[in-house]
Coordinates of C-alpha atoms and ligand atoms in Angstrom, one line a residue:
Chain A
M27 CA 279.0 67.0 -9.3
A28 CA 281.8 68.9 -6.9
I29 CA 279.7 71.9 -7.1
I30 CA 276.4 70.1 -6.0
L31 CA 278.1 68.6 -3.1
Q32 CA 279.7 72.0 -2.0
L33 CA 276.0 73.2 -2.3
L34 CA 274.7 70.3 -0.2
F35 CA 277.2 70.7 2.4
T36 CA 276.5 74.5 2.8
G37 CA 272.8 73.8 2.7
L38 CA 272.8 71.3 5.4
G39 CA 275.1 73.8 7.7
I40 CA 272.4 76.5 7.3
G41 CA 269.8 74.1 7.6
A42 CA 270.9 72.6 10.9
V43 CA 270.6 76.1 12.1
Y44 CA 266.9 76.3 10.9
A45 CA 266.5 72.8 12.4
L46 CA 267.5 74.0 16.0
V47 CA 265.3 76.8 16.0
A48 CA 262.4 74.7 14.6
L49 CA 263.0 72.3 17.4
G50 CA 262.6 75.1 19.9
F51 CA 259.2 75.9 18.3
V52 CA 258.2 72.4 18.3
L53 CA 259.1 71.8 22.1
I54 CA 257.1 74.5 23.1
Y55 CA 254.3 73.8 21.0
R56 CA 254.0 70.2 22.3
A57 CA 254.4 71.4 26.0
T58 CA 251.5 74.3 25.8
N59 CA 249.9 74.2 22.3
V60 CA 251.2 77.6 21.7
V61 CA 253.5 78.7 19.0
N62 CA 256.2 80.9 20.5
F63 CA 256.6 83.5 17.9
A64 CA 259.5 84.9 19.9
Q65 CA 261.7 81.9 19.0
G66 CA 263.7 83.4 16.4
Q67 CA 264.4 86.4 19.0
F68 CA 266.1 83.7 21.0
A69 CA 268.9 83.1 18.3
M70 CA 269.2 86.8 18.2
L71 CA 270.0 87.2 21.7
G72 CA 272.3 84.3 21.7
G73 CA 274.3 86.1 19.1
Y74 CA 274.2 89.2 20.9
C75 CA 275.3 87.5 24.1
M76 CA 278.2 86.2 22.1
V77 CA 279.2 89.6 20.8
I78 CA 278.9 91.5 24.3
T79 CA 280.9 88.7 25.9
T80 CA 283.7 87.7 23.4
V81 CA 284.1 91.0 21.5
D82 CA 283.1 93.9 23.7
L83 CA 284.4 92.5 26.9
G84 CA 287.0 90.4 25.1
L85 CA 286.3 87.1 27.4
P86 CA 287.8 84.0 26.0
Y87 CA 285.2 82.0 23.5
W88 CA 284.5 79.1 25.7
L89 CA 283.7 81.6 28.7
G90 CA 281.4 83.5 26.2
I91 CA 279.5 80.3 25.1
L92 CA 279.1 79.3 28.8
I93 CA 277.7 82.7 29.6
T94 CA 275.3 82.8 26.8
L95 CA 274.1 79.1 27.7
V96 CA 273.4 80.1 31.4
V97 CA 271.8 83.6 30.3
M98 CA 269.5 82.0 27.6
A99 CA 268.2 79.5 30.1
G100 CA 267.5 82.1 32.5
F101 CA 265.9 84.1 29.8
G102 CA 263.7 81.0 28.8
A103 CA 262.5 80.8 32.5
I104 CA 261.9 84.7 32.5
F105 CA 260.2 84.4 29.3
N106 CA 257.8 81.7 30.5
L107 CA 256.8 83.4 33.7
G108 CA 256.4 86.5 31.9
V109 CA 254.7 85.7 28.5
Y110 CA 253.2 82.2 28.9
Y111 CA 252.4 81.6 32.6
P112 CA 249.9 84.5 33.2
L113 CA 248.0 83.3 30.1
R114 CA 248.1 79.7 30.7
H115 CA 244.7 78.9 31.0
R116 CA 243.6 81.2 27.8
S117 CA 243.0 80.2 24.6
F118 CA 245.7 79.6 21.9
L119 CA 245.3 83.3 20.4
P120 CA 245.9 85.5 23.5
V121 CA 249.2 83.5 24.4
V122 CA 250.5 83.7 20.7
I123 CA 249.6 87.5 20.6
S124 CA 251.7 87.4 24.0
T125 CA 254.7 85.9 22.3
I126 CA 254.4 88.4 19.3
G127 CA 254.3 91.1 21.6
A128 CA 257.5 89.7 23.4
S129 CA 259.1 89.5 20.2
I130 CA 258.7 93.0 19.2
L131 CA 259.6 94.3 22.6
I132 CA 263.1 92.1 22.5
T133 CA 263.8 93.6 19.0
N134 CA 263.3 96.8 20.3
L135 CA 265.4 96.7 23.5
V136 CA 268.2 95.1 21.4
L137 CA 267.7 98.1 19.0
G138 CA 267.6 100.6 21.8
L139 CA 270.9 99.3 23.3
Y140 CA 272.9 98.3 20.4
G141 CA 271.4 100.2 17.6
P142 CA 270.8 99.3 14.0
E143 CA 274.3 98.6 13.0
P144 CA 274.8 94.8 12.2
T145 CA 278.3 93.4 14.0
T146 CA 280.4 90.3 13.3
L147 CA 281.3 87.6 15.3
P148 CA 284.5 85.6 14.6
G149 CA 284.0 81.7 14.3
V150 CA 284.6 79.4 17.1
I151 CA 287.9 77.9 15.1
D152 CA 290.6 80.0 14.0
F153 CA 291.2 78.1 10.9
P154 CA 289.4 78.4 7.6
G155 CA 288.5 74.7 6.8
V156 CA 289.7 71.5 4.8
S157 CA 289.5 70.7 1.2
L158 CA 288.0 67.4 0.3
G159 CA 288.9 67.0 -3.3
A160 CA 287.1 69.9 -5.0
V161 CA 284.7 70.6 -2.1
F162 CA 286.1 72.9 0.5
L163 CA 284.4 72.3 3.9
D164 CA 284.2 75.5 5.5
S165 CA 285.0 75.2 9.5
Q166 CA 282.0 77.0 10.9
Y167 CA 279.8 75.0 8.7
L168 CA 281.7 71.7 9.9
V169 CA 280.9 73.3 13.5
I170 CA 277.3 73.9 13.0
I171 CA 276.8 70.4 11.7
A172 CA 278.6 68.6 14.5
V173 CA 277.0 70.5 17.3
T174 CA 273.6 70.3 15.9
L175 CA 274.1 66.4 15.4
I176 CA 275.4 66.4 19.1
L177 CA 272.4 68.1 20.4
V178 CA 270.2 66.1 18.7
L179 CA 271.5 62.8 20.2
L180 CA 271.7 64.4 23.5
Q181 CA 267.9 65.8 23.3
Y182 CA 266.7 62.3 22.2
F183 CA 268.7 60.5 25.0
F184 CA 267.4 63.0 27.6
F185 CA 263.6 62.6 26.3
E186 CA 263.8 58.6 25.9
H187 CA 265.9 57.7 28.6
T188 CA 265.6 60.0 31.5
L189 CA 262.6 60.2 34.2
V190 CA 262.6 64.1 33.7
G191 CA 262.4 63.5 29.9
K192 CA 259.4 61.2 30.3
K193 CA 257.5 63.6 32.8
M194 CA 258.2 66.4 30.2
Q195 CA 256.4 64.1 27.5
A196 CA 253.6 63.4 30.0
V197 CA 253.1 66.9 30.7
S198 CA 252.9 67.5 27.0
Q199 CA 250.4 64.8 26.4
D200 CA 248.2 65.4 29.4
K201 CA 248.8 68.1 31.7
E202 CA 245.7 67.4 34.0
V203 CA 246.6 63.7 34.6
A204 CA 250.3 64.7 34.7
S205 CA 249.4 66.9 38.0
L206 CA 247.2 64.1 39.2
L207 CA 250.3 62.0 39.4
G208 CA 252.1 64.4 41.1
I209 CA 254.3 65.7 38.4
N210 CA 255.5 69.4 38.7
V211 CA 253.5 70.6 35.3
T212 CA 254.5 74.2 35.8
G213 CA 258.2 73.3 36.5
M214 CA 258.4 71.0 33.5
I215 CA 257.1 73.9 31.1
M216 CA 259.5 76.3 32.6
L217 CA 262.0 73.5 31.8
T218 CA 260.8 73.3 28.4
F219 CA 261.1 76.9 27.8
A220 CA 264.5 77.4 29.2
Y221 CA 265.5 74.5 26.9
S222 CA 264.0 75.9 23.7
A223 CA 265.7 79.4 24.6
V224 CA 269.3 77.4 25.1
L225 CA 268.5 75.8 21.6
G226 CA 267.7 79.0 20.0
G227 CA 270.5 80.7 21.6
I228 CA 273.0 78.0 20.4
A229 CA 271.6 78.6 16.9
G230 CA 272.4 82.1 17.1
V231 CA 276.0 81.5 18.6
L232 CA 276.3 79.1 15.5
V233 CA 275.0 81.2 12.9
A234 CA 276.6 84.7 13.9
P235 CA 279.8 84.0 12.2
I236 CA 278.1 83.2 8.8
L237 CA 275.4 85.8 8.9
F238 CA 275.7 89.4 10.4
V239 CA 274.3 89.8 14.2
S240 CA 272.0 92.3 13.7
V241 CA 268.3 92.8 15.1
G242 CA 266.8 91.4 11.9
L243 CA 268.6 88.1 12.7
G244 CA 265.8 86.7 14.7
A245 CA 262.8 87.3 12.1
Q246 CA 265.2 86.2 9.3
I247 CA 265.9 82.6 11.1
A248 CA 262.4 82.4 12.7
L249 CA 260.5 82.6 9.4
K250 CA 262.5 79.8 8.0
A251 CA 262.3 77.8 11.1
F252 CA 258.7 78.1 11.3
A253 CA 258.3 76.9 7.7
A254 CA 260.7 74.2 8.2
S255 CA 258.5 73.0 11.1
I256 CA 255.5 73.1 9.0
I257 CA 257.0 71.2 6.4
G258 CA 258.3 68.4 8.6
G259 CA 254.7 68.3 10.3
F260 CA 254.1 70.6 12.9
G261 CA 254.8 69.2 16.6
D262 CA 257.0 66.6 15.1
V263 CA 260.5 66.6 16.3
P264 CA 262.3 64.5 13.6
G265 CA 260.1 66.5 11.2
A266 CA 261.5 69.7 12.5
I267 CA 264.7 68.5 11.9
A268 CA 264.1 67.1 8.4
G269 CA 262.4 70.3 7.5
G270 CA 265.1 72.6 8.5
L271 CA 267.9 70.5 6.4
I272 CA 265.5 70.4 3.4
I273 CA 264.6 74.3 3.6
G274 CA 268.5 74.9 4.2
V275 CA 269.4 72.8 1.1
A276 CA 266.7 74.1 -1.0
E277 CA 267.6 77.6 -0.7
T278 CA 271.2 77.1 -1.3
L279 CA 270.4 75.3 -4.5
G280 CA 267.8 77.8 -5.7
A281 CA 270.2 80.6 -4.8
F282 CA 272.9 78.9 -7.2
Y283 CA 270.7 77.8 -9.9
I284 CA 268.1 79.9 -10.1
S285 CA 268.6 83.4 -8.4
V286 CA 270.5 84.9 -5.6
P287 CA 268.3 87.8 -5.0
Y288 CA 265.3 85.6 -4.4
K289 CA 267.3 83.3 -2.1
D290 CA 264.6 83.9 0.8
A291 CA 261.7 83.2 -1.2
F292 CA 262.8 79.3 -1.9
A293 CA 261.7 78.6 1.7
F294 CA 258.3 80.1 1.3
I295 CA 257.8 78.4 -2.5
L296 CA 258.5 75.2 -0.7
L297 CA 256.2 75.8 2.5
F298 CA 253.3 76.6 -0.3
A299 CA 254.2 73.7 -2.3
F300 CA 253.9 71.7 0.8
L301 CA 250.7 73.3 2.0
L302 CA 249.1 72.6 -1.3
I303 CA 250.2 68.9 -1.8
R304 CA 251.0 67.4 1.6
P305 CA 249.6 69.9 4.2
Q306 CA 250.2 67.5 7.2
G307 CA 254.0 67.8 6.4
I308 CA 256.4 64.9 6.1
F309 CA 255.7 63.3 9.2
G310 CA 252.7 65.1 11.1
E311 CA 249.1 65.3 11.2
K312 CA 247.0 67.7 9.0
V313 CA 247.8 71.4 10.2
S314 CA 244.2 72.3 10.1
Q315 CA 243.3 69.8 12.5
K316 CA 246.0 70.8 14.9
A317 CA 245.2 74.6 15.2
Chain B
M13 CA 237.5 56.2 61.4
K14 CA 236.6 59.0 58.7
L15 CA 239.3 59.1 56.2
L16 CA 237.4 61.4 53.7
E17 CA 234.8 63.9 54.7
L18 CA 232.9 66.4 52.4
S19 CA 230.7 69.1 54.1
E20 CA 228.3 71.0 52.1
V21 CA 230.6 71.3 48.9
S22 CA 229.5 73.1 46.2
A23 CA 231.3 73.5 42.9
A24 CA 230.9 75.0 39.5
Y25 CA 232.0 75.2 35.9
G26 CA 231.5 79.0 35.3
A27 CA 227.9 79.6 35.4
V28 CA 226.9 75.9 35.7
Q29 CA 226.5 74.8 39.4
A30 CA 227.6 71.1 39.2
L31 CA 227.5 70.4 43.1
R32 CA 225.1 71.8 45.6
G33 CA 226.2 71.3 49.0
L34 CA 227.3 67.9 49.0
D35 CA 228.0 65.9 52.4
L36 CA 229.7 62.6 52.2
V37 CA 231.8 60.4 54.2
V38 CA 234.2 57.7 53.5
G39 CA 235.4 55.6 56.4
E40 CA 239.3 54.0 56.3
G41 CA 239.1 50.7 54.6
E42 CA 235.8 51.1 52.9
I43 CA 234.6 50.9 49.5
V44 CA 231.9 53.6 48.9
T45 CA 230.2 54.1 45.5
L46 CA 228.7 57.2 44.1
L47 CA 225.8 56.6 41.9
G48 CA 223.8 58.7 39.8
A49 CA 222.7 59.5 36.1
N50 CA 225.0 61.1 33.7
G51 CA 225.6 64.7 34.6
A52 CA 224.6 64.1 38.2
G53 CA 228.0 65.6 39.5
K54 CA 230.1 62.4 40.2
S55 CA 233.1 63.3 38.5
T56 CA 232.8 66.6 39.5
T57 CA 232.8 65.3 43.1
L58 CA 236.2 63.4 42.5
R59 CA 237.7 66.4 40.6
S60 CA 236.7 68.7 43.7
I61 CA 238.9 65.9 46.0
S62 CA 241.6 65.6 43.7
G63 CA 242.1 69.3 43.5
L64 CA 241.4 69.5 39.7
L65 CA 238.5 71.8 40.8
T66 CA 238.4 74.3 43.6
P67 CA 234.8 74.2 45.4
N68 CA 233.1 77.2 45.6
A69 CA 231.8 76.7 48.9
G70 CA 232.1 74.0 51.8
E71 CA 235.2 71.9 53.0
I72 CA 237.1 68.7 52.1
R73 CA 239.0 66.9 55.0
F74 CA 241.2 64.2 54.4
A75 CA 242.8 62.4 57.5
G76 CA 241.7 65.4 59.4
Q77 CA 243.4 68.0 57.1
V78 CA 241.4 70.5 55.0
I79 CA 242.5 69.8 51.4
S80 CA 239.7 71.8 49.4
G81 CA 241.5 74.1 47.3
L82 CA 245.1 72.4 47.3
H83 CA 246.9 71.7 44.0
P84 CA 246.7 68.2 42.7
E85 CA 250.1 67.6 42.8
K86 CA 249.8 68.2 46.8
V87 CA 246.7 66.2 47.4
V88 CA 248.2 63.3 45.5
R89 CA 251.1 63.6 48.0
L90 CA 248.9 63.1 51.0
G91 CA 247.7 59.7 49.5
I92 CA 244.8 60.4 47.3
A93 CA 244.9 58.9 43.8
H94 CA 242.6 59.7 41.1
V95 CA 241.9 57.6 38.1
P96 CA 240.0 59.7 35.9
E97 CA 237.2 59.1 33.7
G98 CA 238.1 57.7 30.3
R99 CA 241.3 56.3 31.6
R100 CA 243.5 59.0 30.0
V101 CA 246.7 56.8 29.5
F102 CA 249.4 58.9 28.1
P103 CA 249.1 58.0 24.5
G104 CA 252.5 58.6 23.4
L105 CA 254.3 56.7 26.4
S106 CA 254.8 52.9 26.8
V107 CA 252.7 51.1 29.4
R108 CA 255.7 50.7 31.6
E109 CA 256.5 54.6 31.5
N110 CA 252.7 55.2 32.2
I111 CA 252.7 53.0 35.1
M112 CA 256.2 54.2 36.4
L113 CA 255.2 57.8 36.4
G114 CA 252.4 57.0 38.7
A115 CA 254.9 57.1 41.5
S116 CA 255.8 60.6 40.8
N117 CA 254.0 61.5 44.0
R118 CA 256.6 59.6 46.0
R119 CA 260.4 60.3 46.5
I120 CA 261.6 57.1 45.2
A121 CA 264.8 56.0 43.5
R122 CA 264.5 55.0 39.9
A123 CA 265.5 51.2 41.2
E124 CA 262.4 51.0 43.6
M125 CA 260.1 52.5 40.9
A126 CA 261.3 49.7 38.6
R127 CA 260.4 47.0 41.4
D128 CA 257.0 48.8 42.0
T129 CA 256.2 48.5 38.4
A130 CA 257.5 45.0 38.4
E131 CA 254.8 44.2 41.2
M132 CA 252.2 45.8 39.2
F133 CA 252.8 43.7 36.3
A134 CA 252.2 40.8 38.7
L135 CA 249.0 42.3 39.7
F136 CA 248.0 42.9 36.3
P137 CA 249.1 40.0 34.1
D138 CA 247.5 40.8 31.2
I139 CA 249.2 44.0 30.4
A140 CA 252.8 42.5 31.3
R141 CA 253.4 41.5 27.7
F142 CA 252.4 45.1 26.5
A143 CA 255.1 46.6 28.7
D144 CA 256.8 48.4 25.9
T145 CA 253.8 49.1 23.7
L146 CA 252.3 52.7 23.3
G147 CA 249.3 53.8 25.2
W148 CA 247.4 54.6 22.1
M149 CA 247.7 50.9 20.8
L150 CA 245.9 49.2 23.7
S151 CA 242.4 48.1 23.7
G152 CA 239.9 49.9 26.5
G153 CA 240.2 47.3 29.0
Q154 CA 244.0 47.2 28.6
Q155 CA 244.0 51.1 29.3
Q156 CA 241.6 50.6 32.4
M157 CA 244.2 48.0 33.8
V158 CA 247.1 50.5 33.0
A159 CA 245.3 53.5 34.5
L160 CA 244.5 51.4 37.7
A161 CA 248.1 50.1 37.8
R162 CA 249.3 53.9 37.4
G163 CA 246.9 54.8 40.2
L164 CA 248.3 52.1 42.6
M165 CA 251.7 53.2 42.0
A166 CA 251.1 56.3 44.2
R167 CA 250.3 53.8 47.1
P168 CA 247.4 55.9 48.1
R169 CA 245.4 55.3 51.1
L170 CA 242.5 56.5 49.2
L171 CA 241.7 55.6 45.5
L172 CA 239.4 57.7 43.3
L173 CA 237.9 55.9 40.4
D174 CA 235.8 57.1 37.9
E175 CA 233.7 54.9 35.8
P176 CA 236.0 52.0 35.5
S177 CA 233.7 50.0 33.8
L178 CA 232.9 52.5 31.0
G179 CA 233.0 51.0 27.3
L180 CA 234.5 47.8 28.5
A181 CA 232.8 44.3 27.7
P182 CA 231.1 42.4 30.6
L183 CA 233.8 40.0 30.9
I184 CA 236.5 42.8 31.3
V185 CA 234.5 44.5 33.6
Q186 CA 234.2 41.5 36.0
Q187 CA 238.1 41.3 35.6
V188 CA 238.4 45.0 36.7
F189 CA 235.9 44.6 39.7
R190 CA 237.7 41.7 40.8
I191 CA 240.8 43.7 41.0
I192 CA 239.2 46.6 42.9
A193 CA 238.1 44.0 45.6
R194 CA 241.4 42.9 45.9
I195 CA 242.6 46.4 46.2
R196 CA 240.7 47.1 49.3
E197 CA 242.1 43.9 50.8
T198 CA 245.4 45.4 50.7
G199 CA 243.9 48.2 52.8
T200 CA 243.2 50.9 50.3
T201 CA 240.3 52.6 50.7
V202 CA 238.0 53.2 47.3
L203 CA 235.7 56.0 46.5
L204 CA 234.1 54.4 43.3
V205 CA 231.9 56.4 40.8
E206 CA 229.8 54.0 38.6
Q207 CA 226.9 54.3 36.2
N208 CA 226.7 50.5 36.2
A209 CA 225.2 50.3 39.7
R210 CA 224.7 46.7 39.8
I211 CA 228.2 45.9 39.7
A212 CA 229.1 48.8 41.7
L213 CA 226.8 47.8 44.6
S214 CA 228.0 44.1 44.5
V215 CA 231.6 45.4 45.7
A216 CA 230.5 48.4 47.9
D217 CA 229.9 48.6 51.6
R218 CA 227.9 51.9 51.2
G219 CA 226.5 54.1 48.3
Y220 CA 225.4 57.3 47.6
V221 CA 223.1 58.4 45.0
L222 CA 223.4 61.8 43.6
E223 CA 221.0 63.9 41.4
T224 CA 222.0 67.4 39.9
G225 CA 224.6 67.8 42.2
R226 CA 222.6 66.8 45.2
L227 CA 222.6 63.8 47.6
V228 CA 219.1 62.0 47.1
V229 CA 219.8 58.9 49.3
S230 CA 222.4 56.9 50.7
G231 CA 222.7 53.5 52.5
K232 CA 224.0 50.0 52.3
P233 CA 223.6 48.3 49.0
D234 CA 220.9 46.2 49.8
A235 CA 218.7 48.9 51.1
L236 CA 219.8 51.2 47.8
W237 CA 219.0 48.4 45.6
N238 CA 215.5 47.3 47.2
N239 CA 214.6 51.1 46.9
E240 CA 212.0 51.2 44.0
E241 CA 212.2 54.9 43.6
V242 CA 215.9 54.7 43.5
R243 CA 216.1 51.9 41.2
A244 CA 213.5 53.2 38.7
A245 CA 215.2 56.7 38.7
Y246 CA 218.9 56.2 39.2
L247 CA 219.9 52.6 39.0
G248 CA 218.7 51.8 35.5
G249 CA 214.9 51.1 36.1
K250 CA 212.8 48.5 37.1
R251 CA 213.4 46.0 34.5
L252 CA 216.4 44.5 36.6
S253 CA 215.0 41.5 38.3
E254 CA 215.7 39.9 41.6
E255 CA 218.0 37.4 40.4
Q256 CA 220.3 40.1 39.4
K257 CA 220.4 41.3 42.8
P258 CA 223.9 41.8 44.0
A259 CA 225.7 39.2 45.8
Ligands
ADP23 N1 234.1 71.1 32.0 C1 233.0 71.4 32.2 N2 232.2 72.8 31.6 C2 231.0 72.9 31.8 N3 230.1 72.3 32.4 C3 230.5 70.8 33.0 C4 231.9 70.6 32.7 N4 232.0 69.3 33.3 C5 230.7 69.1 33.8 N5 229.9 70.0 33.5 C6 228.7 70.1 34.0 O1 228.6 69.7 35.5 C7 227.8 68.8 35.5 C8 227.9 67.6 36.4 O2 229.0 66.9 35.5 P1 229.8 65.7 35.8 O3 230.3 66.0 37.1 O4 230.7 65.3 34.9 O5 228.6 64.5 36.0 P2 228.7 63.2 36.0 O6 230.2 62.5 36.2 O7 228.0 62.6 37.2 O8 228.2 62.5 34.8 C9 226.6 68.3 34.4 O9 225.7 69.2 34.3 C10 227.6 68.8 33.5 O10 227.3 69.3 32.2
MG24 MG1 231.5 61.5 34.9

């Protein structure tokens, strides 16, 4: 029993990271109808930004986080201008290819600047964790779960209870009408990219102390997050969160009970199962109808 | 006074030329209707005015200022609200939110926005009890009311209405047109696109008839209605008897 609780805790922790990146996928998809394949690279950049500020430059952790948030927001805005905006009137495919190109570019820039060696980032709390009976709650996993919970609540409040949030929803539902009403469509999409980059960056900051910070970090997380958003029902916000948590738990249980080397395969086994049995995902419409 | 003036406006979708040198004038305080068969270019005219489409020739002036080529967000700030064909209510937002967002062209505080929204619910009592219902759950008539209310929230000097009667039951159509007549009484100028010529001519001061992007004839409702050729070709045929003549 204790071991299952232990695995659930770990699975929810890593699942929360997938959920944050999946949320970024979903928000951009809803605003632009485009899947941003560089979403995982946002997480990698967040991780490196923390390493540079807190490890290399020796700045305090809180300042590193602050700088990372600002850098990620700015990066999201630039990403929007360079990767999405020039192609915004084109169809799905050119934009998707543009995001794939950007993801390759980002990966190689980091590789060029930082090399292939993985680095480590210490956790935010300098204390290992707490024991709850036979279950050990690692502090970094606790931080991940708490931060994710807070972000999800903040995001819910923002989209449901602020005017800007409503305008962003309007833009994602009908850009033409939104512009007829005088809503700044370009600005709202810019904001969506900035926020999604921040979400990805935070996911990277949170997961860096658990995994190594490396150029492969982005792809590793993005594939799972992408699977999570399909399992949840692509384009669905609660679905992305549920999908992320499900994958986190499934791969943790799978690694323990079935096979450690195949840990990364469980997300995709789950994805295939969903595509066969319930292709519309937990909450969503059919993927085939959306694409 | 001329509020809106189109001079030799042409517009195209790729290779499809949808407007071919259209001249049109709307005076302050008028209701002007734009009639014509499906595909005549009526919606294209409204889209060119509101900035969804940039004309490839000609000029559009509003209150003396050239607006052709301006972005829709700018046009609506100048005082032109466009209620598009098919109503296009935001499906995932509530009725109240849909209406509130209609004021996005004005820089007003949220409290004022809420006050104006309440005013709209007074003008459209039928949708007041659906304030918290999501757009996609509404009937066509309710959606049209929301779309109209959302357009009026912009406090426009000129309201562009694209086929407000489309797909509505006759009783609802009458209701919608009573509201349009009321809108004019508040001093708002209306450019009304319709396929239902009879009801459009019953509220309009003047009308234009379009065919394949060109102006065919224009004039007072009576003159248009009595023009046999026009009736046969564009206003739904000669079947309409004299008793159905607009008031
Ligand atoms: N998005 C579009 N792409 C290509 N052609 C279009 C588009 N919209 C309208 N058209 C064409 O432009 C012409 C005028 O259309 P429209 O202004 O919608 O007519 P109406 O509103 O009078 O029915 C038609 O021939 C129509 O086929
Ligand atoms: Mg039309």
